[in-house]
Short mmCIF file of C-alpha atoms in Angstrom, two decimals:
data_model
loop_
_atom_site.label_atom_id
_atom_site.label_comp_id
_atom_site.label_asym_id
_atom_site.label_seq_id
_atom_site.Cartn_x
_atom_site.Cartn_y
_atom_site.Cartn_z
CA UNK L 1 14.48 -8.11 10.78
CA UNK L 2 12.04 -8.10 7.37
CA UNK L 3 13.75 -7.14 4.75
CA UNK L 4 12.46 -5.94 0.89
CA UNK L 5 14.87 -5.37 -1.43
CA UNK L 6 13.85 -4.55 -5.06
CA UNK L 7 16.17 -4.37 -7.97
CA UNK L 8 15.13 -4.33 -12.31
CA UNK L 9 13.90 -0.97 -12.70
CA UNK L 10 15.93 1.27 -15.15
CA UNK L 11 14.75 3.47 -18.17
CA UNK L 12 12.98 1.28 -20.87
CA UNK L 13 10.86 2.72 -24.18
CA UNK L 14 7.45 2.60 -24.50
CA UNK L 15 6.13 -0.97 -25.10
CA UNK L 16 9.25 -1.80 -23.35
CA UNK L 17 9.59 -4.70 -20.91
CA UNK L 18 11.03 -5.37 -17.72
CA UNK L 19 10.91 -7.23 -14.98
CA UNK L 20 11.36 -6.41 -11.26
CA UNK L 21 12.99 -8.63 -8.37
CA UNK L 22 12.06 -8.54 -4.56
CA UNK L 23 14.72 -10.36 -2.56
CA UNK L 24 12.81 -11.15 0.89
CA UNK L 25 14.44 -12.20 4.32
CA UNK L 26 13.80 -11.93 8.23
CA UNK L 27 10.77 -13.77 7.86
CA UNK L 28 9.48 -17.14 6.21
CA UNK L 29 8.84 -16.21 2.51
CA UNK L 30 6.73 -19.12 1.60
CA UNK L 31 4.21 -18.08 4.62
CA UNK L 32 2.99 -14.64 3.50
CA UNK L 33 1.61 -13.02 0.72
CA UNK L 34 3.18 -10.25 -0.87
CA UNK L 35 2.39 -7.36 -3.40
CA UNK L 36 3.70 -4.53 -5.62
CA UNK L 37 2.36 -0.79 -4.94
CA UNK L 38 3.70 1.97 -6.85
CA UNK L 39 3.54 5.83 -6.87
CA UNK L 40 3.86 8.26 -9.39
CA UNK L 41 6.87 11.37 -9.16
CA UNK L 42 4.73 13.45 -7.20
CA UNK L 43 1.79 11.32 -6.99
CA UNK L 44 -0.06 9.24 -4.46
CA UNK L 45 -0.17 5.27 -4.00
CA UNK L 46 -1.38 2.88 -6.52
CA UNK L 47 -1.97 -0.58 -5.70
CA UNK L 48 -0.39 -3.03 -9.06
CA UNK L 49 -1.00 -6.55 -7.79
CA UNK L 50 -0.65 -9.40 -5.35
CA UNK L 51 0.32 -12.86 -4.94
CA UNK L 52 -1.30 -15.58 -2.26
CA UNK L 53 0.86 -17.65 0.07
CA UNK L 54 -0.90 -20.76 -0.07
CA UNK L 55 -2.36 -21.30 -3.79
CA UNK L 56 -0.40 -18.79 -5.39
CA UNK L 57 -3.87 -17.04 -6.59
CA UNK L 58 -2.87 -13.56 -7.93
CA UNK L 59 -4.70 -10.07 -8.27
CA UNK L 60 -4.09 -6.90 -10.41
CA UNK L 61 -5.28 -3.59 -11.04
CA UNK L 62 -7.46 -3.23 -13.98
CA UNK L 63 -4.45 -0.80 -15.17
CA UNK L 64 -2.12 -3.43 -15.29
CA UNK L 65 -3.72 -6.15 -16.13
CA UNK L 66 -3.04 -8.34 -19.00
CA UNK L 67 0.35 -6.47 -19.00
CA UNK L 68 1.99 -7.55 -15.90
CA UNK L 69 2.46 -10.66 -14.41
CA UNK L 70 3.40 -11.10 -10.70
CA UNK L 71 4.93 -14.30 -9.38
CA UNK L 72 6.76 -15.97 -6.41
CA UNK L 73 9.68 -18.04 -6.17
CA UNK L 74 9.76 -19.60 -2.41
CA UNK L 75 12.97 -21.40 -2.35
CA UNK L 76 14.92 -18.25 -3.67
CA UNK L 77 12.57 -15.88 -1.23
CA UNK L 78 12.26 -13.68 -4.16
CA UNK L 79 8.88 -11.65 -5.78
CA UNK L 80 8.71 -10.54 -9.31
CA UNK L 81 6.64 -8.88 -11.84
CA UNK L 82 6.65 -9.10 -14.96
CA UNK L 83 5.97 -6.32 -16.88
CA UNK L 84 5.77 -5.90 -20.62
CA UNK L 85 3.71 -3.02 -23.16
CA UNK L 86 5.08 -0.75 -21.14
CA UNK L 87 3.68 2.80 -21.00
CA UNK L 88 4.46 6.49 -19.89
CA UNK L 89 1.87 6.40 -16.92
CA UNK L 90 3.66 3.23 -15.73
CA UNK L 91 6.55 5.40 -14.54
CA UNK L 92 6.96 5.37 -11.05
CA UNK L 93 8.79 3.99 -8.04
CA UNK L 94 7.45 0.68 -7.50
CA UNK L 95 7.36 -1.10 -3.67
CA UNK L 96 7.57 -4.41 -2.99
CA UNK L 97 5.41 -5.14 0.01
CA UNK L 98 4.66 -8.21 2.41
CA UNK L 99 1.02 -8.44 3.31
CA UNK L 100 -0.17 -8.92 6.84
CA UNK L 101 -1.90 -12.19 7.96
CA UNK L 102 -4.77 -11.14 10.56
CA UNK L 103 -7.82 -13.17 11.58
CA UNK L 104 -11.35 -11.72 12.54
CA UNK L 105 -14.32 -13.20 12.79
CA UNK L 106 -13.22 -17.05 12.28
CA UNK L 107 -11.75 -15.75 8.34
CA UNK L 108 -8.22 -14.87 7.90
CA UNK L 109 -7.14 -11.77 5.93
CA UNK L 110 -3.46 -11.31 3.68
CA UNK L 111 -4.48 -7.75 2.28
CA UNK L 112 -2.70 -4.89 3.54
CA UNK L 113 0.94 -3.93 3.80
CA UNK L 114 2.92 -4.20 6.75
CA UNK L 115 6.55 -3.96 5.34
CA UNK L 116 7.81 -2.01 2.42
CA UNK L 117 11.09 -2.53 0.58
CA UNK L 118 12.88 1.29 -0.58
CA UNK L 119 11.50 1.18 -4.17
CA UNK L 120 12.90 0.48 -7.14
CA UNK L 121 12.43 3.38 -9.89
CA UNK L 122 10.89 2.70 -13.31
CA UNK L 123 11.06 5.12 -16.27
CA UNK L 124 9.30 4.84 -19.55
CA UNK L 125 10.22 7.04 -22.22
CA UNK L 126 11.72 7.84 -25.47
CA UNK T 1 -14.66 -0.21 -8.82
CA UNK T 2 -15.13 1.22 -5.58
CA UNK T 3 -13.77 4.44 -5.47
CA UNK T 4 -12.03 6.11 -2.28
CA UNK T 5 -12.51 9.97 -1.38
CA UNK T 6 -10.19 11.55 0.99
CA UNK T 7 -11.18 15.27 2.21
CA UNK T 8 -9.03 17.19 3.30
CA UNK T 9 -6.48 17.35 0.59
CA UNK T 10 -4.33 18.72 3.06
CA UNK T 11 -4.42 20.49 6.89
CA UNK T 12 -2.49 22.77 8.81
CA UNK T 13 -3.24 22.48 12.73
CA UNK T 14 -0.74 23.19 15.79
CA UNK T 15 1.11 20.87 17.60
CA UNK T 16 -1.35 19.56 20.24
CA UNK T 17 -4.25 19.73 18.66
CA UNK T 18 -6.36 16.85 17.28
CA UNK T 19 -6.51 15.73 13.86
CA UNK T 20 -9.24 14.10 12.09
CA UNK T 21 -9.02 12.90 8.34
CA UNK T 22 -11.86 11.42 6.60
CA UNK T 23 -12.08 8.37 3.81
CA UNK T 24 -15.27 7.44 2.30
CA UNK T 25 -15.92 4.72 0.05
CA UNK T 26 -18.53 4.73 -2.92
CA UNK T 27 -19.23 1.62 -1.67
CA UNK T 28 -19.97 -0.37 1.71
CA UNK T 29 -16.87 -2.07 2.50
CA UNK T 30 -17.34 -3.08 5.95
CA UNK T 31 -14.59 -3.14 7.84
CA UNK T 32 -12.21 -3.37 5.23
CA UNK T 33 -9.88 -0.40 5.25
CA UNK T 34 -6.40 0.79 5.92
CA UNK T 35 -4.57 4.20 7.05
CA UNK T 36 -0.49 4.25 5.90
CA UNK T 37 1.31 7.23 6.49
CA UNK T 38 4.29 8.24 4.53
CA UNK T 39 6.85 10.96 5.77
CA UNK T 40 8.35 12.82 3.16
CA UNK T 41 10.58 11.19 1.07
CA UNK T 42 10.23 8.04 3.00
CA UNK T 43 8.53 4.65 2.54
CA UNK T 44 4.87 4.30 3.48
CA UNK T 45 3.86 2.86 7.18
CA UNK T 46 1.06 1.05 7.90
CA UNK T 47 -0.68 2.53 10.64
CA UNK T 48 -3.95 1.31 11.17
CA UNK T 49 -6.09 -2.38 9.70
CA UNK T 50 -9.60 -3.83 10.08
CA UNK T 51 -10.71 0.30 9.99
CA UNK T 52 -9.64 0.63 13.93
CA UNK T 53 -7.28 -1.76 14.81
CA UNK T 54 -3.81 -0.37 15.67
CA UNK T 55 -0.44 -1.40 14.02
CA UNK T 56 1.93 -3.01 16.61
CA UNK T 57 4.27 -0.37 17.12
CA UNK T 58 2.28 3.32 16.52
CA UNK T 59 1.65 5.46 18.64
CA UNK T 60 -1.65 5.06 20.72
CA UNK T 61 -2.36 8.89 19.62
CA UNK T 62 -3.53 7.48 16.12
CA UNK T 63 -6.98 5.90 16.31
CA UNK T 64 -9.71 4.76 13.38
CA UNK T 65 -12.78 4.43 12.90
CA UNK T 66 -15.70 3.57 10.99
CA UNK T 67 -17.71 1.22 8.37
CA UNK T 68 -19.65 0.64 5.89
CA UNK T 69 -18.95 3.93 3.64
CA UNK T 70 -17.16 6.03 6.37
CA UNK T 71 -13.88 6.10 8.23
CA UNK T 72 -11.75 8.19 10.09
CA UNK T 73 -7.95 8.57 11.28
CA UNK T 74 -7.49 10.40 14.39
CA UNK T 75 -4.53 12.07 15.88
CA UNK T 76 -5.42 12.86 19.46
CA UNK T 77 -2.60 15.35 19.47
CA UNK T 78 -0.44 16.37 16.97
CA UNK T 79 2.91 16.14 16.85
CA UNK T 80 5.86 17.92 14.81
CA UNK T 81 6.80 13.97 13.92
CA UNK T 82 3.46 13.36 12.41
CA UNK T 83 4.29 15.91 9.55
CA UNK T 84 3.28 13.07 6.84
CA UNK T 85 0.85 12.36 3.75
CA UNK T 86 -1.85 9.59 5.08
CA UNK T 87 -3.75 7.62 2.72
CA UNK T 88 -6.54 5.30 3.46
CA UNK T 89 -6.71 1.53 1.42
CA UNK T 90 -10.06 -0.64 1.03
CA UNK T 91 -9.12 -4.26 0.70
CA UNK T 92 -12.53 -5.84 0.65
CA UNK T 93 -12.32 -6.96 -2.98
CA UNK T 94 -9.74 -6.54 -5.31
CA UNK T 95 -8.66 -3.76 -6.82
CA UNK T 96 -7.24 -2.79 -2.98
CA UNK T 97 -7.69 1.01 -3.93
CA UNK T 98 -6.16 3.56 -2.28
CA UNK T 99 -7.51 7.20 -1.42
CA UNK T 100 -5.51 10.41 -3.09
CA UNK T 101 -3.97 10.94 0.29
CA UNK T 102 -4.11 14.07 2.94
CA UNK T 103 -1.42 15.99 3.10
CA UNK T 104 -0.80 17.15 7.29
CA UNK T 105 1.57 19.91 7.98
CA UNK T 106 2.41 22.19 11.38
CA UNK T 107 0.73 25.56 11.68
#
Protein backbone atom coordinates (compact mmCIF):
# COMPACT_ATOMS: atom_id res chain seq x y z
CA UNK A 1 0.00 0.00 0.00
CA UNK A 2 1.52 3.77 -1.05
CA UNK A 3 2.01 5.58 1.63
CA UNK A 4 2.75 9.74 2.06
CA UNK A 5 3.48 10.86 5.18
CA UNK A 6 4.46 14.55 5.68
CA UNK A 7 5.81 16.03 8.83
CA UNK A 8 7.81 19.98 9.38
CA UNK A 9 4.99 22.21 9.19
CA UNK A 10 4.31 24.30 12.40
CA UNK A 11 3.78 28.15 12.88
CA UNK A 12 6.91 30.14 11.68
CA UNK A 13 7.13 34.29 11.22
CA UNK A 14 7.24 35.91 8.20
CA UNK A 15 10.59 35.43 6.37
CA UNK A 16 10.63 32.38 8.41
CA UNK A 17 12.01 29.05 7.20
CA UNK A 18 11.13 25.60 7.26
CA UNK A 19 11.43 22.65 5.77
CA UNK A 20 8.95 19.80 5.10
CA UNK A 21 9.58 15.87 5.07
CA UNK A 22 7.63 13.21 2.94
CA UNK A 23 8.39 9.73 4.25
CA UNK A 24 7.34 7.40 1.15
CA UNK A 25 6.68 3.51 1.21
CA UNK A 26 4.54 0.74 -0.65
CA UNK A 27 6.19 1.51 -3.71
CA UNK A 28 9.87 1.96 -5.12
CA UNK A 29 10.80 5.60 -4.21
CA UNK A 30 13.69 5.99 -6.51
CA UNK A 31 11.21 5.02 -9.59
CA UNK A 32 8.68 7.88 -9.50
CA UNK A 33 8.53 11.37 -9.42
CA UNK A 34 6.94 13.18 -6.80
CA UNK A 35 5.59 16.77 -5.96
CA UNK A 36 4.24 19.21 -3.35
CA UNK A 37 0.57 20.79 -3.92
CA UNK A 38 -0.86 22.93 -1.40
CA UNK A 39 -4.24 24.64 -0.62
CA UNK A 40 -5.14 27.57 1.10
CA UNK A 41 -7.84 27.45 4.50
CA UNK A 42 -10.70 27.63 2.38
CA UNK A 43 -9.07 27.78 -0.88
CA UNK A 44 -8.55 25.62 -3.92
CA UNK A 45 -5.30 23.62 -5.11
CA UNK A 46 -2.06 25.15 -5.92
CA UNK A 47 0.56 23.28 -7.54
CA UNK A 48 4.39 24.31 -5.54
CA UNK A 49 6.83 22.05 -7.36
CA UNK A 50 8.17 18.74 -8.55
CA UNK A 51 11.05 16.55 -8.62
CA UNK A 52 12.07 13.90 -11.66
CA UNK A 53 12.86 10.26 -10.98
CA UNK A 54 15.57 9.80 -13.27
CA UNK A 55 17.76 13.17 -13.44
CA UNK A 56 16.43 14.71 -10.53
CA UNK A 57 15.30 17.85 -12.86
CA UNK A 58 12.94 19.98 -10.67
CA UNK A 59 9.97 22.49 -11.39
CA UNK A 60 8.25 25.29 -9.36
CA UNK A 61 5.60 27.69 -9.44
CA UNK A 62 6.60 31.12 -10.33
CA UNK A 63 5.18 31.86 -6.62
CA UNK A 64 7.65 29.89 -5.07
CA UNK A 65 10.36 30.08 -6.89
CA UNK A 66 13.69 31.19 -5.80
CA UNK A 67 12.21 30.58 -2.28
CA UNK A 68 11.74 26.94 -2.10
CA UNK A 69 13.77 24.24 -2.92
CA UNK A 70 12.42 20.67 -3.43
CA UNK A 71 14.66 17.63 -3.25
CA UNK A 72 14.77 13.76 -3.00
CA UNK A 73 16.61 11.49 -0.91
CA UNK A 74 16.18 7.77 -2.49
CA UNK A 75 17.88 5.63 -0.02
CA UNK A 76 15.84 7.23 2.95
CA UNK A 77 12.48 7.22 0.53
CA UNK A 78 11.96 10.64 1.78
CA UNK A 79 10.79 14.20 -0.26
CA UNK A 80 11.51 17.59 1.04
CA UNK A 81 11.17 21.18 0.42
CA UNK A 82 12.87 23.61 1.45
CA UNK A 83 11.32 26.62 2.15
CA UNK A 84 12.74 29.89 3.34
CA UNK A 85 11.35 34.01 3.02
CA UNK A 86 8.45 32.77 4.10
CA UNK A 87 5.21 34.73 3.63
CA UNK A 88 1.48 35.06 4.82
CA UNK A 89 0.01 33.69 1.43
CA UNK A 90 2.30 30.66 1.90
CA UNK A 91 -0.04 29.41 4.63
CA UNK A 92 -1.67 26.41 3.81
CA UNK A 93 -1.82 22.65 4.12
CA UNK A 94 0.75 21.37 1.93
CA UNK A 95 0.47 17.57 0.12
CA UNK A 96 3.05 15.54 -0.70
CA UNK A 97 2.15 13.70 -3.86
CA UNK A 98 3.65 10.78 -6.09
CA UNK A 99 3.25 11.45 -9.76
CA UNK A 100 1.92 8.90 -12.17
CA UNK A 101 4.16 7.33 -14.90
CA UNK A 102 1.86 6.85 -18.15
CA UNK A 103 3.01 6.44 -21.76
CA UNK A 104 1.11 7.73 -24.95
CA UNK A 105 2.15 8.13 -28.08
CA UNK A 106 5.82 6.46 -27.82
CA UNK A 107 6.64 9.59 -24.83
CA UNK A 108 6.25 8.86 -21.26
CA UNK A 109 4.52 11.31 -18.87
CA UNK A 110 5.38 11.80 -14.65
CA UNK A 111 2.88 14.85 -14.25
CA UNK A 112 -0.15 14.30 -12.39
CA UNK A 113 -0.94 12.99 -8.94
CA UNK A 114 -2.03 9.68 -8.21
CA UNK A 115 -1.40 9.42 -4.37
CA UNK A 116 -1.64 12.08 -1.77
CA UNK A 117 -0.15 11.99 1.72
CA UNK A 118 -2.85 13.80 4.65
CA UNK A 119 -1.10 17.22 4.59
CA UNK A 120 1.01 18.74 6.72
CA UNK A 121 -0.23 22.38 7.92
CA UNK A 122 1.94 25.49 7.52
CA UNK A 123 1.25 28.83 9.27
CA UNK A 124 2.99 32.09 8.72
CA UNK A 125 2.38 34.79 10.99
CA UNK A 126 3.32 37.13 13.65
CA UNK B 1 1.14 31.19 -17.94
CA UNK B 2 -1.70 29.38 -19.13
CA UNK B 3 -4.51 30.08 -17.17
CA UNK B 4 -7.41 27.49 -16.29
CA UNK B 5 -11.25 28.58 -16.12
CA UNK B 6 -13.67 26.37 -14.44
CA UNK B 7 -17.56 27.37 -14.88
CA UNK B 8 -19.67 26.41 -12.85
CA UNK B 9 -18.38 27.61 -9.57
CA UNK B 10 -20.67 25.30 -8.14
CA UNK B 11 -24.06 22.99 -9.10
CA UNK B 12 -26.89 21.60 -7.47
CA UNK B 13 -28.56 18.62 -9.56
CA UNK B 14 -30.53 15.42 -8.16
CA UNK B 15 -29.28 12.22 -7.65
CA UNK B 16 -29.52 10.55 -11.11
CA UNK B 17 -29.04 13.09 -13.15
CA UNK B 18 -25.96 13.87 -15.28
CA UNK B 19 -23.34 16.22 -14.51
CA UNK B 20 -21.19 18.09 -16.78
CA UNK B 21 -18.33 20.52 -15.58
CA UNK B 22 -16.33 22.47 -17.91
CA UNK B 23 -12.32 23.54 -17.88
CA UNK B 24 -10.93 25.68 -20.49
CA UNK B 25 -7.50 26.63 -20.95
CA UNK B 26 -6.21 30.10 -22.30
CA UNK B 27 -4.11 28.07 -24.10
CA UNK B 28 -4.03 24.81 -26.40
CA UNK B 29 -2.78 22.18 -24.25
CA UNK B 30 -3.57 19.16 -26.10
CA UNK B 31 -4.30 16.48 -24.26
CA UNK B 32 -2.73 17.51 -21.25
CA UNK B 33 -5.23 17.77 -18.44
CA UNK B 34 -6.43 16.30 -15.23
CA UNK B 35 -9.88 16.06 -13.15
CA UNK B 36 -9.18 15.33 -9.03
CA UNK B 37 -11.99 15.36 -6.89
CA UNK B 38 -11.79 16.14 -3.27
CA UNK B 39 -14.65 15.23 -0.72
CA UNK B 40 -14.96 17.50 1.97
CA UNK B 41 -12.42 17.58 4.33
CA UNK B 42 -10.61 14.84 2.61
CA UNK B 43 -7.50 14.49 0.42
CA UNK B 44 -7.81 15.09 -3.31
CA UNK B 45 -8.37 11.92 -5.84
CA UNK B 46 -7.26 11.73 -9.05
CA UNK B 47 -9.95 10.86 -11.23
CA UNK B 48 -9.30 11.26 -14.67
CA UNK B 49 -5.46 11.78 -16.99
CA UNK B 50 -4.54 12.31 -20.66
CA UNK B 51 -8.16 14.58 -20.66
CA UNK B 52 -10.29 11.10 -20.95
CA UNK B 53 -8.51 8.41 -19.67
CA UNK B 54 -9.98 6.87 -16.48
CA UNK B 55 -8.13 6.37 -13.09
CA UNK B 56 -7.85 2.62 -12.20
CA UNK B 57 -10.30 2.35 -9.63
CA UNK B 58 -13.34 5.22 -10.36
CA UNK B 59 -16.26 4.67 -11.15
CA UNK B 60 -17.06 4.18 -14.96
CA UNK B 61 -19.92 6.98 -14.32
CA UNK B 62 -17.06 9.69 -14.53
CA UNK B 63 -15.93 10.30 -18.10
CA UNK B 64 -13.65 13.31 -19.85
CA UNK B 65 -13.27 14.83 -22.55
CA UNK B 66 -11.74 17.22 -24.77
CA UNK B 67 -8.52 19.17 -26.25
CA UNK B 68 -6.91 21.73 -27.30
CA UNK B 69 -8.68 24.64 -25.12
CA UNK B 70 -11.75 22.59 -23.93
CA UNK B 71 -12.54 19.76 -21.57
CA UNK B 72 -15.17 18.26 -19.78
CA UNK B 73 -15.90 15.89 -16.63
CA UNK B 74 -18.98 13.96 -16.85
CA UNK B 75 -21.01 12.23 -14.27
CA UNK B 76 -23.47 10.04 -16.12
CA UNK B 77 -25.52 9.92 -12.96
CA UNK B 78 -25.11 11.47 -9.90
CA UNK B 79 -24.70 10.09 -6.87
CA UNK B 80 -25.14 11.26 -3.07
CA UNK B 81 -21.21 9.93 -2.85
CA UNK B 82 -20.10 12.28 -5.51
CA UNK B 83 -20.93 15.31 -3.17
CA UNK B 84 -17.18 16.72 -3.84
CA UNK B 85 -15.19 19.93 -5.16
CA UNK B 86 -13.53 18.80 -8.72
CA UNK B 87 -10.76 20.66 -10.11
CA UNK B 88 -9.21 20.25 -13.45
CA UNK B 89 -4.94 20.37 -13.80
CA UNK B 90 -3.01 21.15 -17.22
CA UNK B 91 0.37 19.51 -17.11
CA UNK B 92 1.62 20.30 -20.56
CA UNK B 93 4.35 22.67 -19.40
CA UNK B 94 5.22 23.66 -16.15
CA UNK B 95 3.56 25.60 -14.00
CA UNK B 96 0.94 22.33 -13.79
CA UNK B 97 -1.95 24.88 -12.98
CA UNK B 98 -4.91 23.98 -11.55
CA UNK B 99 -8.57 25.38 -12.22
CA UNK B 100 -10.49 27.26 -9.07
CA UNK B 101 -12.51 24.11 -8.70
CA UNK B 102 -16.53 23.35 -8.99
CA UNK B 103 -18.16 22.92 -6.14
CA UNK B 104 -21.16 19.76 -6.74
CA UNK B 105 -23.80 19.39 -4.17
CA UNK B 106 -27.39 17.26 -4.03
CA UNK B 107 -30.57 19.13 -4.87
Amino acid sequence: EVQLLESGGGLVQPGGSLRLSCAASGFTFSNFAMSWVRQAPGKGLEWVSAVNYSDAGTYYADSVRGRFTISRDDSKTTLYLQMNSLRAEDTALYYCTRLLKYCSGGTCYSRVSDYWGQGTLVTVSS
Amino acid sequence: DIQMTQSPSSLSASVGDRVTVTCRASQGISNYLAWYQQKPGKVPKLLIYAASTLQSGVPSRFSGSGSGTDFTLTISSLQPEDVATYYCQKYNTDPWTFGQGTKVEIK
